[in-house]
Amino acid sequence: YIADRHLAQADCNAILKALQPIFQEQGMTETVHNWEDHGYLVTYIKKNGSFANLRIHPHGLVLVDLQSYNDHMKGREETDQLLNKLEERMKELFHGSIKRVKRLPTILRGGIIDRYWPTADGRLVEYDIDEVVYDEDSPYQNIKILHSKQFGNILILSGDVNLAESDLAYTRAIMGSGKEDYTGKEVLILGGGDGGILYEIVKLKPKMVTMVIFILYAKEGRMFDYVINDLTAVPISTSPEEDSTWEFLRLILDLSMKVLKQDGKYFTQGNCINLTDALTLYEEQLSRLYCPVEFSKEIVCVPSYMELWVFYTIWKKQMEV
Amino acid sequence: YIADRHLAQADCNAILKALQPIFQEQGMTETVHNWEDHGYLVTYIKKNGSFANLRIHPHGLVLVDLQSYNDHMKGREETDQLLNKLEERMKELFHGSIKRVKRLPTILRGGIIDRYWPTADGRLVEYDIDEVVYDEDSPYQNIKILHSKQFGNILILSGDVNLAESDLAYTRAIMGSGKEDYTGKEVLILGGGDGGILYEIVKLKPKMVTMVIFILYAKEGRMFDYVINDLTAVPISTSPEEDSTWEFLRLILDLSMKVLKQDGKYFTQGNCINLTDALTLYEEQLSRLYCPVEFSKEIVCVPSYMELWVFYTIWKKQMEV
C-alpha cells in the first residue's frame, strides 16, 4: 500500500492504531519496533506458527507480509479476508488518497515442488509445475525434469531451464528457421543431449548426422555442411580473459570452423536478448577466430523461457573473386 | 534452506545459535519468539531501517527473509554476502545433509515502476519494465503503457497485460494464422482498440474494415465475411448464470453470428491454456447460440503473456445437402 505523501510520525502511528485491531482479532500477539527516523516494524505472531510483518515507512510505503506453513485453501481464504480488511481500513483512513494498492500472489517455499526458476536476466518467474518427474545429481550437474501444465516436461540442468516439450521454436531456430535444405547434407551436432535437434533433423533426410555430446571428435578430415552448436548459451560473465567458459567457447568455434565446408553454415544459440553486454562480447569473439566469419542473428520466443532468445547463424567470409 | 530430516528442539536451537553471530556482526538487534510446537521466529533489526526474519520450522525448513529500503547496488552486495555466510554456516552445521538451498531474486515493491504483473492463471512473473510511459484512469479502467526492454511498450488495462509491441503472434492468431485470404472481403472488428488488428489487416487489401470499439453497430443488414472479436478474453469466473460477463459474451456471439455470412468465419481469443474450466464453459456456450456452430482452436505463444494462449475459430454449421 502506498500513500501519496510523506507521513509524519503521527501518521505512522495512526496507521498502526488503525490496523492493530485487525491483527488482534486474529488472535495475533504484537511486538512493536519504532525507529527514530524509519517508521515502524510490527510483528504479529499467531499460535499456529504463522506470523505477519507490518512495515510502515515514513515516506508513505506500507508493506504487509504474511507467512504461514501449510497454505491449504482455507488458509488462503483467511489470508484474503485479512488483506481485504487491512485494505479497507487503510482506504477509510486516507479517504482515497492512496496512490497504489498491490497484492502479489503467494510465494510457495520449501515444498517438494519448486515453482521458481529465474530467467537468464535474473527475473523472478513462477512456473505451473505440478510434478517432479526426475531429480538426480550426475557427476557433472543436477538434472531435473519437472512437469509444467502448459509447457509439458521441462529439462532443468543445474537450475537452468534447458528445453520443454513446448519448445519446438528453439529447435527450429537452431536449425536455421526452416530456410535450409538438409537433404543429402553432412551435419554435425555439438551437444544436443536432449535429442530435440536429432529428432527433427532426421525427418529432413540428411546424408549423415554426427552428434557429439562431449567434444571428442577426432581430426579425421571430415567436413560438414552444417554445424549446430547446442552445447551451451553465451556465458553471462563478461570477463572473457579470465573466464574459462569464454576460452572453451572460442576453442569450439575455431574447431567448428575447421570442419565446416567453405559454403557451410554454423548455427548456435546466443542468450537472453536483455544480456546485451554478453552478446556484444560474443560477437567480438567472432572476429578473433582463425578465419574471417560473418554472422546474422534472429530473436525467437521460446515458450518455456519466458524471455526472448537470440540465435546466431555464422558462415565463412567468402573470398572476393 | 531445507534439511532432510525432522529437527528436534535441540536442532532448532543449534541453528539459531549458529546463525545468531552472523546477524549480530551486522549490528542487528534480535527478538526471539519460540513456539512450543512450531520452532522459532527471530527478528533482526538494523538501525538503518532494514530487518531480517529467520524462521526455523521443526520439520526442517529454515527461511530467511531480508527486507530493506533503497536497494542500491551496495545493499545488494551486502545482502549476498550475508546470505553466503548463512548458507556456509548451515552447511557446516549439517555436514552436507541439506537437501535444497534456494535463493529467490529480490522482490522490488513500492517503487515508481511496478515489475509484477501476474499471469491469467495467477502466477507471479516479473517483467523487465524500465519506464512508465503512461498511467491514467479513464472512466472505464486504468490504462498503463509500460516499457519492457525485451517486449517494447506493453498495454496494461486494469492490471491485465493486453498487448506488447513484441506480440505480432497475437494479431496473427486472431486473424486466422495466415490461412485466410482477406482480399476484397468485408471485415468487422469488435474491440481492437489498440489498433493492432486494423494495422495488419489493411495490408491484406480487404474491401472494407468496420471497427467498433463499443457495441454500437446498428442492424443495417450488412453481412461480413469475417468477424474478429478482440473485445475481451473468456471470463475466468465459472458462474455463467450469475456473471454478467458471460451474458455479454453470449450476446456478442449471437449478434456476431447474425451479421456473419453463411460461409464466414468468426475469430476470437480464449484465455490461458491452464484455465481449462473457463475454456470448457466457453465451448459449452457455443452450443447455446441461436444457430448451430462448429469451432476449432489453436494454442499460441504470445511473447509478453508468459503463458500459452488459446484462440478460437467459429463458423456456422453447414446444412447437409
XYZ file of C-alpha atoms in Angstrom:
642
model
C 0.000 0.000 0.000
C 1.382 3.396 -0.863
C 0.100 6.720 0.323
C 0.900 9.644 -1.908
C 2.564 11.809 0.661
C 5.259 11.785 3.255
C 3.889 10.598 6.583
C 4.618 12.379 9.827
C 5.328 10.303 12.940
C 1.698 10.930 13.889
C 0.504 9.450 10.565
C 2.650 6.347 11.022
C 1.177 5.989 14.460
C -2.360 6.450 13.131
C -1.830 3.637 10.597
C -0.548 1.360 13.327
C -3.507 2.183 15.579
C -5.966 1.608 12.735
C -4.562 -1.766 11.661
C -3.722 -3.162 15.101
C -7.276 -4.346 15.926
C -7.500 -6.308 12.667
C -4.449 -8.381 13.552
C -5.544 -8.710 17.165
C -8.956 -10.062 16.074
C -6.975 -12.936 14.531
C -5.553 -13.772 17.922
C -2.128 -12.471 16.986
C 0.255 -11.069 19.577
C 2.147 -7.930 18.747
C 5.765 -6.807 19.009
C 6.384 -3.187 18.003
C 9.700 -1.709 16.927
C 9.798 2.040 16.357
C 12.860 3.549 14.663
C 13.650 7.171 15.262
C 13.709 8.033 11.530
C 12.472 4.903 9.779
C 8.945 4.268 10.975
C 7.613 1.016 12.413
C 8.135 -2.703 12.145
C 5.368 -4.587 13.872
C 5.440 -8.366 14.132
C 2.202 -10.266 14.744
C 2.501 -13.856 15.850
C -0.214 -16.497 15.817
C -0.296 -19.647 17.957
C -0.357 -21.939 14.904
C 3.122 -20.814 13.826
C 2.110 -18.209 11.250
C 3.086 -14.562 11.520
C 2.780 -11.176 9.848
C 5.138 -8.246 9.390
C 3.684 -4.759 9.141
C 6.314 -2.288 7.943
C 5.326 1.389 7.941
C 7.817 3.610 6.141
C 7.635 7.344 6.912
C 7.799 8.241 3.196
C 4.423 6.580 2.742
C 5.006 2.939 1.881
C 3.161 0.378 3.985
C 4.112 -3.279 3.489
C 2.282 -6.282 4.905
C 3.861 -9.737 4.657
C 2.073 -12.835 5.840
C 3.915 -16.106 6.268
C 2.378 -19.414 7.186
C 3.092 -23.103 6.926
C 0.766 -25.437 5.023
C -1.079 -22.949 2.932
C -4.166 -25.016 2.244
C -7.242 -23.416 0.680
C -8.821 -22.420 3.979
C -5.616 -20.636 4.930
C -5.700 -18.731 1.657
C -9.259 -17.571 2.164
C -8.413 -16.358 5.661
C -5.396 -14.537 4.273
C -7.502 -12.857 1.590
C -10.075 -11.775 4.167
C -7.358 -10.335 6.396
C -5.826 -8.432 3.480
C -9.269 -7.171 2.421
C -9.859 -5.788 5.896
C -6.460 -4.110 6.024
C -7.023 -2.569 2.597
C -10.477 -1.298 3.567
C -9.210 0.213 6.805
C -6.354 1.970 5.000
C -8.770 3.389 2.424
C -11.024 4.704 5.177
C -8.045 6.273 6.903
C -6.695 8.051 3.834
C -10.001 8.920 2.122
C -8.958 7.795 -1.332
C -5.549 9.451 -1.293
C -3.831 6.054 -1.603
C -1.800 6.013 -4.778
C -1.467 2.319 -5.355
C -2.562 -0.957 -3.769
C -0.809 -4.109 -4.908
C -1.188 -7.681 -3.757
C 1.289 -10.263 -5.028
C 0.475 -13.963 -5.495
C 1.563 -16.253 -2.659
C 5.158 -17.437 -2.858
C 5.414 -21.154 -2.074
C 8.690 -22.200 -0.485
C 10.031 -25.431 0.917
C 7.607 -27.777 -0.829
C 8.554 -30.850 -2.862
C 7.765 -28.858 -5.998
C 9.837 -25.752 -6.653
C 7.959 -23.391 -8.993
C 10.555 -20.583 -9.222
C 13.161 -20.771 -11.994
C 14.544 -17.291 -12.625
C 15.221 -16.159 -16.204
C 18.744 -15.726 -17.600
C 18.416 -11.988 -16.956
C 17.614 -12.650 -13.286
C 13.862 -12.074 -13.137
C 11.610 -13.978 -10.760
C 9.135 -16.150 -12.664
C 6.793 -18.796 -11.342
C 6.153 -21.919 -13.427
C 2.989 -24.018 -13.315
C 4.936 -27.081 -12.154
C 2.716 -29.905 -10.935
C 5.114 -32.856 -10.767
C 8.764 -33.699 -10.173
C 9.406 -36.329 -12.842
C 13.145 -36.770 -12.186
C 15.720 -35.174 -9.882
C 19.268 -36.539 -9.619
C 22.845 -35.310 -9.444
C 25.091 -36.619 -12.213
C 28.895 -36.281 -11.842
C 28.565 -33.090 -13.943
C 25.368 -31.342 -12.918
C 21.976 -31.547 -11.267
C 19.391 -32.949 -13.665
C 15.714 -32.216 -13.154
C 12.698 -32.990 -15.271
C 9.709 -31.038 -13.973
C 6.254 -31.236 -15.475
C 4.524 -27.973 -16.359
C 0.812 -27.988 -17.086
C 1.235 -25.800 -20.150
C 4.803 -26.497 -21.328
C 4.907 -30.260 -20.692
C 8.111 -31.797 -19.312
C 10.896 -29.256 -18.758
C 14.578 -30.239 -18.613
C 16.367 -28.139 -15.983
C 20.155 -28.536 -15.682
C 21.715 -27.080 -12.513
C 18.843 -24.626 -12.220
C 18.827 -23.511 -15.891
C 15.691 -24.135 -17.917
C 17.081 -26.008 -20.960
C 14.138 -27.151 -23.047
C 10.487 -28.102 -22.663
C 8.144 -30.152 -24.794
C 6.532 -26.870 -25.896
C 9.786 -25.528 -27.317
C 9.867 -26.619 -30.950
C 10.632 -22.921 -31.591
C 14.082 -23.470 -30.067
C 14.886 -26.492 -32.210
C 13.515 -24.792 -35.327
C 15.639 -21.684 -34.704
C 18.890 -23.551 -34.055
C 18.317 -25.473 -37.306
C 18.052 -22.265 -39.339
C 14.328 -21.486 -39.033
C 13.143 -23.691 -41.887
C 15.246 -21.929 -44.520
C 17.786 -24.732 -45.025
C 17.645 -27.805 -47.239
C 19.200 -30.640 -45.246
C 18.591 -33.297 -47.908
C 21.802 -35.265 -48.512
C 23.842 -32.998 -46.244
C 26.566 -33.758 -43.675
C 25.528 -32.403 -40.283
C 27.492 -32.156 -37.027
C 25.568 -31.569 -33.812
C 27.606 -30.461 -30.791
C 25.766 -31.195 -27.574
C 22.052 -31.598 -28.168
C 21.864 -34.267 -25.489
C 18.123 -33.838 -25.087
C 17.739 -35.271 -28.595
C 15.455 -32.495 -29.858
C 17.589 -31.450 -32.835
C 18.362 -35.031 -33.869
C 14.672 -35.911 -33.716
C 13.726 -33.060 -36.053
C 16.702 -33.236 -38.406
C 16.410 -36.905 -39.372
C 12.964 -36.104 -40.778
C 14.719 -33.903 -43.361
C 16.744 -36.761 -44.937
C 20.332 -35.608 -44.364
C 23.135 -37.871 -45.674
C 24.668 -38.274 -42.208
C 24.196 -36.701 -38.789
C 27.082 -36.897 -36.325
C 26.230 -35.987 -32.769
C 28.943 -35.442 -30.183
C 27.724 -34.682 -26.712
C 31.275 -34.292 -25.396
C 33.936 -32.788 -27.678
C 35.704 -35.872 -28.716
C 35.583 -35.838 -32.476
C 38.994 -36.701 -33.926
C 40.680 -34.783 -36.725
C 39.725 -37.316 -39.293
C 39.413 -34.792 -42.093
C 35.618 -34.979 -42.433
C 33.924 -31.745 -43.453
C 30.347 -30.702 -42.702
C 27.674 -28.670 -44.477
C 26.123 -27.699 -41.154
C 27.499 -27.470 -37.636
C 24.835 -26.975 -34.983
C 26.295 -25.987 -31.637
C 23.786 -26.749 -28.917
C 26.383 -27.068 -26.131
C 25.735 -24.001 -24.032
C 24.379 -20.467 -24.093
C 26.730 -17.488 -24.342
C 28.320 -17.075 -20.877
C 26.739 -14.382 -18.762
C 30.081 -13.365 -17.249
C 31.749 -10.591 -19.205
C 35.380 -11.317 -18.313
C 36.455 -13.188 -21.447
C 40.137 -13.152 -20.474
C 39.574 -14.712 -17.061
C 36.624 -16.955 -17.559
C 37.420 -20.401 -18.938
C 33.903 -20.668 -20.412
C 34.835 -17.994 -22.945
C 38.060 -19.829 -23.758
C 36.076 -23.028 -24.275
C 33.653 -21.132 -26.477
C 36.430 -19.805 -28.766
C 38.010 -23.258 -28.919
C 34.734 -24.804 -30.050
C 34.188 -22.043 -32.594
C 37.671 -22.482 -34.074
C 37.363 -26.280 -34.194
C 33.918 -25.962 -35.752
C 35.115 -23.584 -38.457
C 37.906 -26.068 -39.303
C 35.393 -28.830 -40.058
C 32.867 -26.514 -41.756
C 32.822 -26.536 -45.568
C 33.604 -23.194 -47.245
C 29.892 -22.655 -48.025
C 28.653 -24.323 -44.822
C 26.670 -22.772 -42.006
C 27.146 -22.792 -38.252
C 24.063 -22.369 -36.041
C 24.053 -21.680 -32.326
C 22.037 -20.109 -29.537
C 23.144 -16.815 -28.005
C 21.370 -15.895 -24.812
C 18.515 -13.760 -23.487
C 18.060 -10.608 -25.593
C 18.488 -8.455 -22.467
C 22.043 -9.640 -21.820
C 23.386 -7.164 -24.347
C 26.902 -6.990 -22.858
C 27.413 -10.746 -23.069
C 26.034 -10.857 -26.626
C 28.224 -7.963 -27.782
C 31.230 -9.727 -26.304
C 30.286 -12.913 -28.123
C 30.122 -11.024 -31.391
C 33.568 -9.568 -30.679
C 34.922 -13.093 -30.175
C 33.741 -13.929 -33.675
C 36.298 -11.500 -35.114
C 39.073 -13.308 -33.236
C 38.705 -16.703 -34.914
C 41.433 -18.176 -37.128
C 39.381 -17.399 -40.247
C 37.194 -14.369 -41.046
C 33.468 -15.005 -40.500
C 30.208 -13.131 -40.898
C 27.037 -13.613 -38.907
C 23.336 -12.807 -38.645
C 21.039 -13.128 -35.663
C 17.395 -13.815 -35.033
C 15.214 -13.166 -31.975
C 12.923 -16.046 -31.060
C 10.229 -16.573 -28.440
C 10.859 -19.974 -26.841
C 7.688 -20.628 -24.807
C 9.145 -22.083 -21.603
C 11.966 -19.498 -21.363
C 9.667 -16.539 -20.540
C 12.194 -14.255 -22.222
C 13.188 -13.631 -25.843
C 16.233 -15.585 -27.003
C 18.902 -14.719 -29.596
C 20.125 -17.280 -32.157
C 23.170 -16.890 -34.444
C 23.974 -18.046 -37.961
C 27.701 -17.847 -38.710
C 29.448 -18.502 -42.024
C 32.939 -18.175 -43.502
C 33.518 -14.907 -45.273
C 33.640 -15.634 -48.973
C 36.787 -14.583 -50.826
C 36.227 -11.804 -53.363
C 36.974 -13.068 -56.857
C 17.245 -23.888 3.242
C 15.828 -27.321 3.842
C 17.345 -30.027 5.976
C 16.329 -33.562 5.080
C 15.119 -34.580 8.490
C 12.809 -33.572 11.247
C 14.576 -31.297 13.687
C 14.360 -31.748 17.430
C 14.007 -28.683 19.625
C 17.749 -29.008 20.255
C 18.445 -28.871 16.492
C 16.309 -25.758 16.071
C 18.216 -24.216 18.923
C 21.549 -25.218 17.382
C 20.602 -23.491 14.108
C 19.648 -20.357 15.979
C 22.909 -20.373 17.956
C 24.931 -20.926 14.761
C 23.312 -18.149 12.745
C 22.911 -15.580 15.539
C 26.516 -14.263 15.389
C 26.239 -13.619 11.637
C 23.285 -11.292 12.124
C 24.849 -9.708 15.201
C 28.054 -8.915 13.231
C 25.799 -6.757 11.033
C 24.851 -4.704 14.076
C 21.365 -6.165 14.137
C 19.393 -6.486 17.346
C 17.493 -9.662 17.993
C 13.970 -10.529 19.134
C 13.314 -14.246 19.594
C 9.918 -15.922 19.588
C 9.842 -19.631 20.435
C 6.611 -21.555 19.829
C 6.014 -24.703 21.792
C 5.470 -26.853 18.672
C 6.355 -24.605 15.752
C 10.005 -23.670 16.150
C 11.439 -20.151 16.122
C 10.784 -16.766 14.603
C 13.722 -14.463 15.132
C 13.575 -10.852 14.016
C 16.819 -8.929 13.461
C 16.583 -5.175 13.214
C 19.197 -2.781 11.866
C 19.497 0.917 12.700
C 19.078 1.946 9.041
C 15.517 0.585 8.908
C 16.233 -2.788 7.346
C 15.398 -6.069 9.044
C 15.548 -9.831 8.698
C 13.224 -12.682 9.653
C 14.716 -16.047 10.473
C 12.027 -18.723 10.628
C 13.102 -22.163 11.815
C 10.436 -24.830 11.306
C 10.830 -28.039 13.330
C 10.179 -30.199 10.254
C 13.409 -28.907 8.770
C 12.612 -25.809 6.748
C 14.662 -22.706 7.514
C 13.563 -19.458 5.852
C 15.485 -16.194 5.830
C 13.794 -13.033 4.576
C 15.654 -9.752 4.304
C 13.809 -6.500 3.753
C 15.370 -3.126 3.192
C 14.545 0.231 1.727
C 16.509 1.661 -1.209
C 18.114 -1.465 -2.508
C 21.032 0.164 -4.317
C 23.901 -1.988 -5.609
C 25.945 -1.779 -2.390
C 22.951 -3.005 -0.437
C 22.629 -5.973 -2.781
C 26.260 -6.962 -2.374
C 25.919 -6.809 1.405
C 22.786 -8.933 1.198
C 24.548 -11.513 -0.959
C 27.467 -11.658 1.450
C 25.132 -12.121 4.401
C 23.261 -14.913 2.606
C 26.557 -16.563 1.610
C 27.672 -16.610 5.239
C 24.359 -18.043 6.434
C 24.477 -20.735 3.756
C 28.080 -21.653 4.644
C 27.309 -21.874 8.351
C 24.269 -24.067 7.696
C 26.350 -26.398 5.503
C 28.996 -26.692 8.221
C 26.323 -27.453 10.784
C 24.599 -30.161 8.769
C 27.661 -31.681 7.054
C 26.131 -31.867 3.600
C 22.792 -33.292 4.701
C 20.971 -30.195 3.434
C 18.523 -31.255 0.766
C 17.997 -27.993 -1.059
C 19.216 -24.406 -0.924
C 17.255 -21.836 -2.867
C 17.691 -18.092 -3.155
C 14.994 -16.077 -4.918
C 15.640 -12.822 -6.788
C 14.901 -9.637 -4.847
C 11.280 -8.510 -4.975
C 11.041 -4.761 -5.559
C 7.979 -3.121 -4.012
C 6.763 0.427 -3.706
C 8.872 1.925 -6.487
C 7.593 4.088 -9.337
C 7.971 1.076 -11.630
C 5.910 -1.996 -10.830
C 7.513 -5.086 -12.401
C 4.981 -7.716 -11.239
C 2.000 -8.478 -13.500
C 0.637 -11.919 -12.634
C -0.494 -14.242 -15.432
C -4.165 -15.061 -16.085
C -3.655 -18.326 -14.180
C -2.364 -16.409 -11.160
C 1.379 -16.989 -11.310
C 3.891 -14.411 -10.125
C 6.023 -13.137 -13.009
C 8.449 -10.244 -13.072
C 8.718 -8.115 -16.211
C 11.809 -6.193 -17.289
C 9.977 -2.857 -17.064
C 12.275 0.152 -17.248
C 9.850 3.024 -17.843
C 6.298 4.127 -17.098
C 5.217 5.642 -20.425
C 1.600 6.370 -19.461
C -0.589 5.772 -16.405
C -4.097 7.245 -16.167
C -7.576 6.251 -15.061
C -10.224 6.539 -17.775
C -13.927 6.455 -16.808
C -13.806 2.724 -17.640
C -10.465 1.360 -16.496
C -6.887 2.069 -15.508
C -4.691 2.442 -18.585
C -0.962 1.842 -18.354
C 1.712 1.728 -21.007
C 4.892 0.298 -19.509
C 8.105 -0.150 -21.444
C 9.775 -3.557 -21.317
C 13.359 -3.917 -22.518
C 12.557 -7.050 -24.489
C 8.847 -6.714 -25.338
C 8.755 -2.975 -26.091
C 5.738 -0.969 -24.931
C 3.112 -3.065 -23.116
C -0.539 -2.003 -22.839
C -1.902 -2.959 -19.400
C -5.622 -2.390 -18.753
C -6.698 -2.569 -15.089
C -3.750 -4.825 -14.323
C -4.203 -7.180 -17.312
C -1.399 -7.407 -19.841
C -3.232 -6.723 -23.134
C -0.642 -6.492 -25.883
C 3.003 -5.564 -26.366
C 4.984 -4.471 -29.397
C 6.516 -7.980 -29.444
C 3.122 -9.651 -29.828
C 2.516 -9.950 -33.560
C 1.767 -13.612 -32.713
C -1.465 -12.460 -31.032
C -2.628 -10.390 -34.003
C -1.644 -13.136 -36.444
C -3.589 -15.750 -34.448
C -6.769 -13.689 -34.082
C -6.694 -13.087 -37.863
C -6.633 -16.818 -38.620
C -2.883 -17.538 -38.571
C -2.150 -16.543 -42.143
C -4.556 -19.084 -43.654
C -7.217 -16.588 -44.786
C -7.461 -14.516 -47.960
C -8.789 -11.109 -46.928
C -8.621 -9.615 -50.430
C -11.918 -7.899 -51.257
C -13.587 -9.125 -48.075
C -15.959 -7.432 -45.602
C -14.415 -7.491 -42.123
C -15.916 -6.497 -38.768
C -13.550 -5.934 -35.852
C -15.131 -5.819 -32.385
C -12.867 -4.037 -29.929
C -9.287 -3.980 -31.129
C -8.793 -0.523 -29.651
C -5.020 -0.879 -29.630
C -5.170 -0.834 -33.448
C -3.008 -3.935 -33.915
C -5.511 -5.922 -35.992
C -6.500 -2.935 -38.125
C -2.842 -2.161 -38.822
C -2.164 -5.687 -40.069
C -5.446 -6.289 -41.888
C -5.375 -3.232 -44.150
C -2.123 -4.592 -45.633
C -4.170 -7.517 -46.978
C -6.478 -5.377 -49.188
C -9.918 -6.130 -47.751
C -12.913 -4.410 -49.401
C -13.963 -2.738 -46.144
C -12.992 -2.990 -42.481
C -15.513 -1.841 -39.884
C -14.162 -1.437 -36.388
C -16.490 -0.930 -33.421
C -14.776 -0.423 -30.115
C -18.090 -0.218 -28.269
C -21.016 -2.353 -29.472
C -22.965 0.215 -31.304
C -23.368 -1.204 -34.783
C -26.942 -0.806 -35.992
C -28.991 -3.523 -37.635
C -28.437 -2.134 -41.053
C -28.439 -5.520 -42.743
C -24.774 -5.580 -43.674
C -23.159 -9.005 -43.678
C -19.487 -9.813 -43.074
C -17.036 -12.424 -44.353
C -15.024 -12.180 -41.150
C -15.903 -11.083 -37.632
C -12.870 -10.656 -35.364
C -13.841 -10.333 -31.717
C -10.996 -8.716 -29.832
C -13.188 -7.335 -27.032
C -12.168 -9.451 -24.066
C -10.751 -12.808 -23.021
C -13.044 -15.610 -21.842
C -14.141 -14.710 -18.294
C -12.197 -16.514 -15.585
C -15.269 -16.830 -13.370
C -17.132 -20.062 -13.932
C -20.628 -18.948 -12.862
C -22.176 -18.304 -16.285
C -25.661 -17.899 -14.858
C -24.686 -15.234 -12.362
C -21.881 -13.407 -14.060
C -22.951 -10.680 -16.456
C -19.694 -11.060 -18.395
C -20.890 -14.429 -19.642
C -24.234 -12.928 -20.613
C -22.427 -10.172 -22.509
C -20.295 -12.806 -24.195
C -23.320 -14.799 -25.433
C -24.987 -11.587 -26.610
C -21.931 -10.646 -28.662
C -21.677 -14.152 -30.086
C -25.337 -14.167 -31.143
C -25.146 -10.688 -32.665
C -21.946 -11.638 -34.459
C -23.460 -14.794 -35.929
C -26.376 -12.708 -37.208
C -24.077 -10.480 -39.267
C -21.760 -13.317 -40.356
C -22.244 -14.662 -43.873
C -23.152 -18.361 -44.118
C -19.584 -19.250 -45.155
C -17.966 -16.585 -42.970
C -15.556 -17.057 -40.067
C -15.516 -15.683 -36.551
C -12.154 -15.365 -34.785
C -11.607 -14.657 -31.100
C -9.198 -15.179 -28.245
C -9.993 -17.654 -25.477
C -7.760 -17.423 -22.441
C -4.705 -19.010 -20.836
C -4.473 -22.720 -21.711
C -4.401 -23.593 -17.993
C -7.868 -22.159 -17.339
C -9.480 -25.346 -18.588
C -12.754 -24.878 -16.668
C -13.377 -21.445 -18.146
C -12.500 -22.651 -21.650
C -14.762 -25.701 -21.375
C -17.580 -23.446 -20.237
C -16.977 -21.147 -23.198
C -17.221 -24.104 -25.552
C -20.498 -25.103 -23.886
C -21.865 -21.598 -24.511
C -21.191 -22.117 -28.216
C -23.857 -24.829 -28.309
C -26.397 -22.383 -26.843
C -26.347 -19.838 -29.676
C -29.396 -19.187 -31.878
C -27.772 -21.105 -34.738
C -25.638 -24.270 -34.699
C -21.904 -23.573 -34.953
C -18.683 -25.558 -35.095
C -15.270 -24.474 -33.858
C -11.565 -25.235 -33.840
C -8.876 -23.922 -31.510
C -5.193 -23.154 -31.673
C -2.597 -22.715 -28.920
C -0.269 -19.761 -29.427
C 2.745 -18.411 -27.569
C 2.254 -14.636 -27.234
C 5.671 -13.380 -26.029
C 4.637 -10.824 -23.400
C 1.936 -13.069 -21.864
C 4.383 -15.595 -20.350
C 1.716 -18.260 -20.733
C 0.239 -20.133 -23.708
C -2.978 -18.639 -25.066
C -5.954 -20.309 -26.772
C -7.593 -18.828 -29.901
C -10.896 -19.924 -31.444
C -12.209 -20.096 -34.994
C -16.012 -20.432 -35.109
C -18.212 -20.959 -38.169
C -21.854 -21.703 -38.929
C -22.604 -25.375 -39.307
C -23.239 -26.030 -42.969
C -26.568 -27.623 -43.871
C -26.289 -31.151 -45.271
C -27.487 -31.221 -48.866
